[in-house]
PDB file of C-alpha atoms and ligand atoms in Angstrom:
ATOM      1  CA  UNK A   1      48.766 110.761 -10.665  1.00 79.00           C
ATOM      2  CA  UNK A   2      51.490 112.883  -9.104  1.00 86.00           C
ATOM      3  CA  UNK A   3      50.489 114.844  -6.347  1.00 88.00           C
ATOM      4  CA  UNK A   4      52.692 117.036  -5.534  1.00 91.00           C
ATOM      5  CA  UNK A   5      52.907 120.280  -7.213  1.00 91.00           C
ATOM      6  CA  UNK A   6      55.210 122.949  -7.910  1.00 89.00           C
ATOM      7  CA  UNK A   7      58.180 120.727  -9.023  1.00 91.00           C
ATOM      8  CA  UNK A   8      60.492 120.928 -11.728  1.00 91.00           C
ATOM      9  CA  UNK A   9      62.579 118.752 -13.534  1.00 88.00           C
ATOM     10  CA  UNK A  10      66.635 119.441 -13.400  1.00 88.00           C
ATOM     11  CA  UNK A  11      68.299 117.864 -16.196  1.00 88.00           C
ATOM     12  CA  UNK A  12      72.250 116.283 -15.828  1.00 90.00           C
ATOM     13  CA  UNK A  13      75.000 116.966 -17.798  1.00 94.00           C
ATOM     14  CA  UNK A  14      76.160 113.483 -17.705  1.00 97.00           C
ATOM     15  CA  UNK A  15      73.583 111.783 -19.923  1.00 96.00           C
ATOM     16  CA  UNK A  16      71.969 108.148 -19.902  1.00 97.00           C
ATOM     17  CA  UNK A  17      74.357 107.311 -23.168  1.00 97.00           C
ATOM     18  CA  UNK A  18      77.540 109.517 -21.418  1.00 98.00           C
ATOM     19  CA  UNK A  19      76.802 106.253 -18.612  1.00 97.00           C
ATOM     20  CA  UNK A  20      76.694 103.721 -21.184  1.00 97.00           C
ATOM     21  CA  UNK A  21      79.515 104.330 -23.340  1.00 97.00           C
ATOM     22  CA  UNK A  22      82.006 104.498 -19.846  1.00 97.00           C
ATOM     23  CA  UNK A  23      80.395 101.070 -19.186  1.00 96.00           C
ATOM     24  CA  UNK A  24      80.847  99.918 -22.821  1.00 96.00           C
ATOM     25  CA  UNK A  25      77.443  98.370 -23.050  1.00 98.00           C
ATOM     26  CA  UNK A  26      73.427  99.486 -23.291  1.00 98.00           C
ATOM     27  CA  UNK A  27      71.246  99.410 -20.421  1.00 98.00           C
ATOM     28  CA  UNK A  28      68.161  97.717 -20.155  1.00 98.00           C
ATOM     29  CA  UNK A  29      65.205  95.875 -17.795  1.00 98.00           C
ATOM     30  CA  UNK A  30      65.599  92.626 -17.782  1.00 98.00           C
ATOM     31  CA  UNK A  31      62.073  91.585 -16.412  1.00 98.00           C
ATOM     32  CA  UNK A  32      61.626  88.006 -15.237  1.00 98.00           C
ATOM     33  CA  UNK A  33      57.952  87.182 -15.069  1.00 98.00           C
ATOM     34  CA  UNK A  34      56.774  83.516 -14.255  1.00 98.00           C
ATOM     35  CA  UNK A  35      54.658  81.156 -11.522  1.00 98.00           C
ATOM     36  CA  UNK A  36      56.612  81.124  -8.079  1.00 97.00           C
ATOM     37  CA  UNK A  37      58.910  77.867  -8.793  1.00 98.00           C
ATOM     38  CA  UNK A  38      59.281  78.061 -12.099  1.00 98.00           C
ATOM     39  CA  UNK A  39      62.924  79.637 -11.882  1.00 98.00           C
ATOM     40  CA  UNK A  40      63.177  83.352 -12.069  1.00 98.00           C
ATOM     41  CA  UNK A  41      65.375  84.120  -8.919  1.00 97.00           C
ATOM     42  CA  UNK A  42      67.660  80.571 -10.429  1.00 98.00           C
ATOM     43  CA  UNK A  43      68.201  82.169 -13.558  1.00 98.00           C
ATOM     44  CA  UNK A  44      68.494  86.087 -13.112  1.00 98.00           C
ATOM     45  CA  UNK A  45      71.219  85.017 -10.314  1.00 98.00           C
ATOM     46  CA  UNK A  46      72.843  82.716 -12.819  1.00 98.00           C
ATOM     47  CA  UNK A  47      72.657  85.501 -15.742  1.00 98.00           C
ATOM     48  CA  UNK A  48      74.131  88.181 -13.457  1.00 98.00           C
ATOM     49  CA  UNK A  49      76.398  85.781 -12.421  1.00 98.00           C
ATOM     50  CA  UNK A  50      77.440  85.242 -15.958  1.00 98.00           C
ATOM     51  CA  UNK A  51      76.893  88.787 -16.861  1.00 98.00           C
ATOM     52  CA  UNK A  52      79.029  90.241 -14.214  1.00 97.00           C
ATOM     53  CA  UNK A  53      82.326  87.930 -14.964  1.00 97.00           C
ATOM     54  CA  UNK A  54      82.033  89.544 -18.901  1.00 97.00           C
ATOM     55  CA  UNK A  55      82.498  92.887 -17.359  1.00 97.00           C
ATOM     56  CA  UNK A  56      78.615  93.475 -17.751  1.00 98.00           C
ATOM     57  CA  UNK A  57      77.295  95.887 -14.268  1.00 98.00           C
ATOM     58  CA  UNK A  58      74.611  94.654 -13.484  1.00 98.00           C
ATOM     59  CA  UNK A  59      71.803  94.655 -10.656  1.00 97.00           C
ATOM     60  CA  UNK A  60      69.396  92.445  -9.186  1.00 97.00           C
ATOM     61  CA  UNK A  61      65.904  92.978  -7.748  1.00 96.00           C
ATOM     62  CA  UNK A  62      64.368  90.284  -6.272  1.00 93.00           C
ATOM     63  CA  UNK A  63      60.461  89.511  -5.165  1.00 83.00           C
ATOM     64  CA  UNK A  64      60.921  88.878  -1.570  1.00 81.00           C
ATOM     65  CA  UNK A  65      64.219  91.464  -0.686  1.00 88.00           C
ATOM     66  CA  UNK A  66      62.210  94.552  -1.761  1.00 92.00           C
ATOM     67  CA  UNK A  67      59.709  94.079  -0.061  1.00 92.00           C
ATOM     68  CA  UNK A  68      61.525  93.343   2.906  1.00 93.00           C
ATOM     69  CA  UNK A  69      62.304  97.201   2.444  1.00 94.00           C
ATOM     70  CA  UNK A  70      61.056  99.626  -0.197  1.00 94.00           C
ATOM     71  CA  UNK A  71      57.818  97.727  -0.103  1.00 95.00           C
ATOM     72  CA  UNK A  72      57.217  96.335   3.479  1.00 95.00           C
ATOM     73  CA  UNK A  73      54.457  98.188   3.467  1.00 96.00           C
ATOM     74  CA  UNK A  74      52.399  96.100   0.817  1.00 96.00           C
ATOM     75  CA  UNK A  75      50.789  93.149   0.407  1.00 92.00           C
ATOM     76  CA  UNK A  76      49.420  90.767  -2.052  1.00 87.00           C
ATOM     77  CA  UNK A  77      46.102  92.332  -2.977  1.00 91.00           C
ATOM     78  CA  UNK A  78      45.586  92.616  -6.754  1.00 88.00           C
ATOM     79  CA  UNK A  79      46.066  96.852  -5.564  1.00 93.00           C
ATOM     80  CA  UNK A  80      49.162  96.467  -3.471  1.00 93.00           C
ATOM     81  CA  UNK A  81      50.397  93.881  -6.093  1.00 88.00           C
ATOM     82  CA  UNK A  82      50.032  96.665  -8.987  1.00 89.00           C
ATOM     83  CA  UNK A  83      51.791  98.897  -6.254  1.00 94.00           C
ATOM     84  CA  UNK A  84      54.531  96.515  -5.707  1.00 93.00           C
ATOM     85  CA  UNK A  85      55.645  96.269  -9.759  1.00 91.00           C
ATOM     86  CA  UNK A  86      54.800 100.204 -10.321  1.00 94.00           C
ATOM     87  CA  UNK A  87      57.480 100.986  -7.707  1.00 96.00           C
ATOM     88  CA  UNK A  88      60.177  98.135  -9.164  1.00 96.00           C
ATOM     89  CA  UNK A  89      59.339 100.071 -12.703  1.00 96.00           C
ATOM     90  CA  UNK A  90      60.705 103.032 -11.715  1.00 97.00           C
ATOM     91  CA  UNK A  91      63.700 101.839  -9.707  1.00 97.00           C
ATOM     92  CA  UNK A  92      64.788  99.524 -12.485  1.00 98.00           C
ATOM     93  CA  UNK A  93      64.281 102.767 -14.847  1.00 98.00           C
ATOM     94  CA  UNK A  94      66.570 105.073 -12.727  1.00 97.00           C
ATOM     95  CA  UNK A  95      69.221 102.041 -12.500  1.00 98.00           C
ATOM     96  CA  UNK A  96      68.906 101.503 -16.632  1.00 98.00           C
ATOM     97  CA  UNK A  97      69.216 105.468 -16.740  1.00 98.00           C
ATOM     98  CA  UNK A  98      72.095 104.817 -14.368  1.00 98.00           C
ATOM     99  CA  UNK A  99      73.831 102.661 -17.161  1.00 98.00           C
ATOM    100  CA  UNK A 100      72.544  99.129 -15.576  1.00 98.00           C
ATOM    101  CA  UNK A 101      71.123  96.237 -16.847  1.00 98.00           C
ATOM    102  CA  UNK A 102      68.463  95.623 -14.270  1.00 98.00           C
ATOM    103  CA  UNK A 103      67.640  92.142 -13.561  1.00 98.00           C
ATOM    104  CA  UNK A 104      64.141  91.643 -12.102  1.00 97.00           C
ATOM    105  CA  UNK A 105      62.556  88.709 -10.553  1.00 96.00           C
ATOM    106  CA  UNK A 106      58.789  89.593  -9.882  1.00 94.00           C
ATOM    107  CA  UNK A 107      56.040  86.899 -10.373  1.00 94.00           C
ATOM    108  CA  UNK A 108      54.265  89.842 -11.612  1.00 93.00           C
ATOM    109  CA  UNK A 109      51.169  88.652 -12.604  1.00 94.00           C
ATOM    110  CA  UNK A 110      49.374  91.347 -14.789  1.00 93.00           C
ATOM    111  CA  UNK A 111      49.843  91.993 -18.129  1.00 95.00           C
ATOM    112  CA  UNK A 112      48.605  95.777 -17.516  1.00 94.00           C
ATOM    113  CA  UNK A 113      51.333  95.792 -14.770  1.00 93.00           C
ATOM    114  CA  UNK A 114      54.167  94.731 -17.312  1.00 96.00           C
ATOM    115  CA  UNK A 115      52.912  96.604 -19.899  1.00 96.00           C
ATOM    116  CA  UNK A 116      52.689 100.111 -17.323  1.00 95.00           C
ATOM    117  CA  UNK A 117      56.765  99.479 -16.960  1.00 96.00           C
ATOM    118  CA  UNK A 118      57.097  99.001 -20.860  1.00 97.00           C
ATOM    119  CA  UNK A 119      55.748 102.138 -21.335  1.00 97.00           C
ATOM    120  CA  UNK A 120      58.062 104.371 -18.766  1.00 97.00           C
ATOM    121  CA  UNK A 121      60.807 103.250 -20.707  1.00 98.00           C
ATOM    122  CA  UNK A 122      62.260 103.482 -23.832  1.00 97.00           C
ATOM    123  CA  UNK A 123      60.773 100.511 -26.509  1.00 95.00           C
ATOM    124  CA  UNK A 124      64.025  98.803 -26.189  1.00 97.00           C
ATOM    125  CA  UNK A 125      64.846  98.971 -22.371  1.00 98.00           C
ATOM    126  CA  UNK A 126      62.419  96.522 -21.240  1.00 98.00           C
ATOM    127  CA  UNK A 127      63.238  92.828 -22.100  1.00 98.00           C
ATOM    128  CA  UNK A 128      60.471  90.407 -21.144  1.00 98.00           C
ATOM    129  CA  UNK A 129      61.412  87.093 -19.835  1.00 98.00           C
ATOM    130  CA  UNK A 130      58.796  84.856 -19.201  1.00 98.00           C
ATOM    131  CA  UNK A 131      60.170  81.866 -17.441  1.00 98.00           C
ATOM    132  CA  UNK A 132      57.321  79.361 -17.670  1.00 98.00           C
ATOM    133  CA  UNK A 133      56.988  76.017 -15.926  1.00 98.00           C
ATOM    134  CA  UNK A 134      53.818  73.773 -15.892  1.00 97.00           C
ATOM    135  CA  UNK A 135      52.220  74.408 -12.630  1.00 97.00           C
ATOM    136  CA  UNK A 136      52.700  70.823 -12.075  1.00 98.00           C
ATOM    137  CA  UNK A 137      56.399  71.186 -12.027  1.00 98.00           C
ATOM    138  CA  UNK A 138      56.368  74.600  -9.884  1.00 98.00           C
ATOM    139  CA  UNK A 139      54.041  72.643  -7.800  1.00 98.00           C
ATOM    140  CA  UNK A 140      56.678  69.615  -7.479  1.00 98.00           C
ATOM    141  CA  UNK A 141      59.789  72.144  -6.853  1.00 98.00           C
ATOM    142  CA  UNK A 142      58.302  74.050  -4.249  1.00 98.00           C
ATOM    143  CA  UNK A 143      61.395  75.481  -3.124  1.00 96.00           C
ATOM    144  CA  UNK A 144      59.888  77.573  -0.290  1.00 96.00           C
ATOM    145  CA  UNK A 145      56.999  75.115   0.740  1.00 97.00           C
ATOM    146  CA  UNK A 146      54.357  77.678  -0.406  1.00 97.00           C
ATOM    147  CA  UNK A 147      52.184  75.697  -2.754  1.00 98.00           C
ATOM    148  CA  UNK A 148      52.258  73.228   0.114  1.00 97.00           C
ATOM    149  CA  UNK A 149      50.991  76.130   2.719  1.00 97.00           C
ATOM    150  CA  UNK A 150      48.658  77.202   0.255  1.00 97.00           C
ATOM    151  CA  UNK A 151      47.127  74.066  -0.814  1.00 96.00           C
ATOM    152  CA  UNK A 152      46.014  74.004   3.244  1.00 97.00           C
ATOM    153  CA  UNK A 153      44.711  77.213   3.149  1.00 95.00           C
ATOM    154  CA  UNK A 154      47.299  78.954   4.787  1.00 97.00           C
ATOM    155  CA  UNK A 155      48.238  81.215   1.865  1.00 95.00           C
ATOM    156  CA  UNK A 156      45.407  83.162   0.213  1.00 93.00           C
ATOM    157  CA  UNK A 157      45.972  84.987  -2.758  1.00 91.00           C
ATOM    158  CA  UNK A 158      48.054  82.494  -4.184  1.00 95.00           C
ATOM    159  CA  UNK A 159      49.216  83.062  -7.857  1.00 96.00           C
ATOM    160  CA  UNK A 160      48.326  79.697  -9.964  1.00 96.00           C
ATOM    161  CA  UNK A 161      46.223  78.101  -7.075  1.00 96.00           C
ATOM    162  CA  UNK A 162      43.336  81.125  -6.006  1.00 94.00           C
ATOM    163  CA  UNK A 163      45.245  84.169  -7.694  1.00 94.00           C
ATOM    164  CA  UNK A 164      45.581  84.604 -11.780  1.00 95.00           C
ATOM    165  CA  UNK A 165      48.833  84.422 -13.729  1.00 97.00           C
ATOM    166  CA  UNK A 166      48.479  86.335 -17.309  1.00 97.00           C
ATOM    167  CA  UNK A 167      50.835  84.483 -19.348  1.00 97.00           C
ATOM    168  CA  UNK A 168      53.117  87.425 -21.189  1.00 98.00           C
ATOM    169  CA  UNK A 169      51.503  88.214 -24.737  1.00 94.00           C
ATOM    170  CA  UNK A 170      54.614  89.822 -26.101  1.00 90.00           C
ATOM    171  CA  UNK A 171      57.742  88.579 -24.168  1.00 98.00           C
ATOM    172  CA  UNK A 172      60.710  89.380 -25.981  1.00 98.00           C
ATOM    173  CA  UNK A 173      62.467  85.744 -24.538  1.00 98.00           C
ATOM    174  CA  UNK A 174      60.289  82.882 -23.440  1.00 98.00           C
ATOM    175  CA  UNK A 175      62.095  80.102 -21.385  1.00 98.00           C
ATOM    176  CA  UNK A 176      60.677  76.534 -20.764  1.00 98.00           C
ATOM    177  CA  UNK A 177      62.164  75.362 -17.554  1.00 97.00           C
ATOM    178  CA  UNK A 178      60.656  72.289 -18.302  1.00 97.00           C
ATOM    179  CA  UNK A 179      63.430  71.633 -21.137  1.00 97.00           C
ATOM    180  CA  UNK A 180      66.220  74.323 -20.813  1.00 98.00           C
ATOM    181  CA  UNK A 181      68.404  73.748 -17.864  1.00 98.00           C
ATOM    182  CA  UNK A 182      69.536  76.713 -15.952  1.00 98.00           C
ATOM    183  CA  UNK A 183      72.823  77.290 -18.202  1.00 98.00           C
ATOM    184  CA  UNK A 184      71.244  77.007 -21.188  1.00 98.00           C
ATOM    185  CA  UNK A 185      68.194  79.728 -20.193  1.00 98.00           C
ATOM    186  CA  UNK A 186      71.274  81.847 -19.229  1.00 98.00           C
ATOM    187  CA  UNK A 187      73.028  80.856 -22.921  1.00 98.00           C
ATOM    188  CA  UNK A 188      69.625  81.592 -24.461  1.00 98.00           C
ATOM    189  CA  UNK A 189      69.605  85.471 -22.715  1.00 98.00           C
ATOM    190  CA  UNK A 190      73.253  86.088 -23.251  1.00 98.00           C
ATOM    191  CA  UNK A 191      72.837  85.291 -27.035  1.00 98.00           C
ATOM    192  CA  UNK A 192      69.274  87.807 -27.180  1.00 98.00           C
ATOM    193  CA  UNK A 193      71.859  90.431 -25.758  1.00 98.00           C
ATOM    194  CA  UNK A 194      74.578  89.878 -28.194  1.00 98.00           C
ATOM    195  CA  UNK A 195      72.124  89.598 -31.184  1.00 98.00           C
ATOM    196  CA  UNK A 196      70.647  92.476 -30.476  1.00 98.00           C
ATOM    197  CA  UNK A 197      73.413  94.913 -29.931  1.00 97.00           C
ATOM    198  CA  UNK A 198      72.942  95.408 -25.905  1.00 98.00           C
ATOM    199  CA  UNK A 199      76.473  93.480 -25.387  1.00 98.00           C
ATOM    200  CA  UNK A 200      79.484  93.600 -27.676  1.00 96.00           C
ATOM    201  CA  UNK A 201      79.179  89.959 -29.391  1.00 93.00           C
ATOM    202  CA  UNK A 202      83.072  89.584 -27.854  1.00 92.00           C
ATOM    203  CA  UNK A 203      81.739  89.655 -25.104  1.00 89.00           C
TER     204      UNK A 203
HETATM  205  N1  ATP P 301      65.731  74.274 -15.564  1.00 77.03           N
HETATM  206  C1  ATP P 301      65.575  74.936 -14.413  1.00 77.03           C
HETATM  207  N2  ATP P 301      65.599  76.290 -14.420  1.00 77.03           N
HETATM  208  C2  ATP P 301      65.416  76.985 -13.263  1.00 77.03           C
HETATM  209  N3  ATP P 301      65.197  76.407 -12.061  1.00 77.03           N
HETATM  210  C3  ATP P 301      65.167  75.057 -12.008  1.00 77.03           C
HETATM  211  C4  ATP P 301      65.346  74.277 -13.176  1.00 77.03           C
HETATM  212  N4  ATP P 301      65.241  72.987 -12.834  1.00 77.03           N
HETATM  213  C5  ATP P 301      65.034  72.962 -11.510  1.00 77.03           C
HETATM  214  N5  ATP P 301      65.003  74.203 -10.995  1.00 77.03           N
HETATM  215  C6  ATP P 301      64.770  74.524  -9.579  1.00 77.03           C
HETATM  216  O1  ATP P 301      63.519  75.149  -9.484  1.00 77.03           O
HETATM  217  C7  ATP P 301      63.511  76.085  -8.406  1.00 77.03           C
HETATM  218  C8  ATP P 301      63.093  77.448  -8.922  1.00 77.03           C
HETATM  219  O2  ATP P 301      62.961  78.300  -7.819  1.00 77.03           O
HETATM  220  P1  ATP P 301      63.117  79.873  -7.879  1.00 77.03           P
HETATM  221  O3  ATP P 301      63.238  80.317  -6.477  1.00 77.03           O
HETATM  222  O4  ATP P 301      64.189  80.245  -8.835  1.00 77.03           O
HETATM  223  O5  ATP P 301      61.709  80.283  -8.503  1.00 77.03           O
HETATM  224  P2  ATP P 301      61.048  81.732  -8.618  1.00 77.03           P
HETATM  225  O6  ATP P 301      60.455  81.769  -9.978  1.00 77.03           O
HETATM  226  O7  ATP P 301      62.046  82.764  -8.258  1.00 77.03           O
HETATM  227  O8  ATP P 301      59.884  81.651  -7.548  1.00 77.03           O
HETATM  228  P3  ATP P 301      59.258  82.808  -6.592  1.00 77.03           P
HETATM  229  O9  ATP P 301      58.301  83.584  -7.437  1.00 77.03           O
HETATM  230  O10 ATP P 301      58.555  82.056  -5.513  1.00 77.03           O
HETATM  231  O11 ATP P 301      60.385  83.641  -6.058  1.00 77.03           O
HETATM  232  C9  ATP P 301      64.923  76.087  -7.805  1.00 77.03           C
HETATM  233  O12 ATP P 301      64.938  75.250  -6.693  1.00 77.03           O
HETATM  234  C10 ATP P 301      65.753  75.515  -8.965  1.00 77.03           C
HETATM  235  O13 ATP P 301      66.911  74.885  -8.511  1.00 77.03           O
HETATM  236 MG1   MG P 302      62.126  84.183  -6.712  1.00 77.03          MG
END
């Protein structure tokens, strides 16, 4: 719902493919979806990482740095959750209409939420990558200590212990962290992008 009224679109000159072809390379959401622990921040950092030294631009939105800003004013309620990913949709769409490929590292949870991006952007500018890990193994890694904290009690809400996780029904790339070590999850993206046309296969 958009509440304001009276407001009018003012097209550029410089278009979405002007942007692309001065970068030399599509644009396009990368969207990490997965348990906390099972590696999205590892491997979007390693995949920009690897990205960026090909001459790829790139950017990076991470779960806990946005909402340290553009959304310190939510929480982890199924509504402020829903909040949280519609507001990353439409920042990652202005940065793929800015000529990016937008990495993003959201546990986002919902299917309806993922799908909601999908459909602000074109059908081949959102790449799902569901990085799964048994929750066993999340539960081992625990790099922040938060299935610990929750396990007391001292985290409600907690995705894969008292919150849901809807595995992706349509990713576009599903990586076992289980098996794949973080290179090869990053060889397994980079390859997507060169057999599909996003990055020139010399690359
Ligand atoms: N094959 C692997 N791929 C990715 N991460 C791995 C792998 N094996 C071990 N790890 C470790 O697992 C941890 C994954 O943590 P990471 O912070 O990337 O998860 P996350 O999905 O971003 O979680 P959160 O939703 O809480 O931000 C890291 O400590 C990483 O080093
Ligand atoms: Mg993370």
């Amino acid at each position: 719902m958009t509440k304001a009224k009276n407001i009018v679109w003012h097209e550029s000159e410089v278009t979405k493919r002007d942007r692309q072809e001065a970068k030399g390379h599509k644009s396009a959401i990368l969207w990490f979806t997965g348990l906390s622990g099972s590696g999205k921040s590892t491997i979007s950092a390693a995949l920009e990482t690897a990205l960026h030294s090909k001459g790829v631009h790139t950017y990076r939105l991470d779960g806990d740095n946005v909402r340290h800003g553009l959304n310190k004013n939510l929480g982890f309620s199924p509504d402020d959750r829903s909040e949280n990913i519609r507001r990353i949709g439409e920042v990652a769409k202005l940065m793929v209409d800015a000529g990016l490929f937008t990495l993003t590292a959201f546990i986002s949870p919902y299917q309806e939420d993922r799908d909601q991006v999908r459909e602000i952007v074109d059908a081949d500018e959102f790449i799902e990558v569901y990085v799964k890990a048994s929750l066993e193994t999340c539960e081992e890694r625990d790099p922040k200590g938060l299935y610990k904290k929750a396990r007391l009690g001292e985290i409600k809400d907690f995705t894969g212990i008292d919150a849901p996780y809807e595995e992706p029904v349509n990713a576009e790339i599903s990586i076992d962290t289980n098996q794949l070590s973080i290179e090869e999850s990053v060889e397994v993206i980079i390859s997507y992008l060169k057999e599909n046309n996003y990055i020139k296969k010399s690359q």
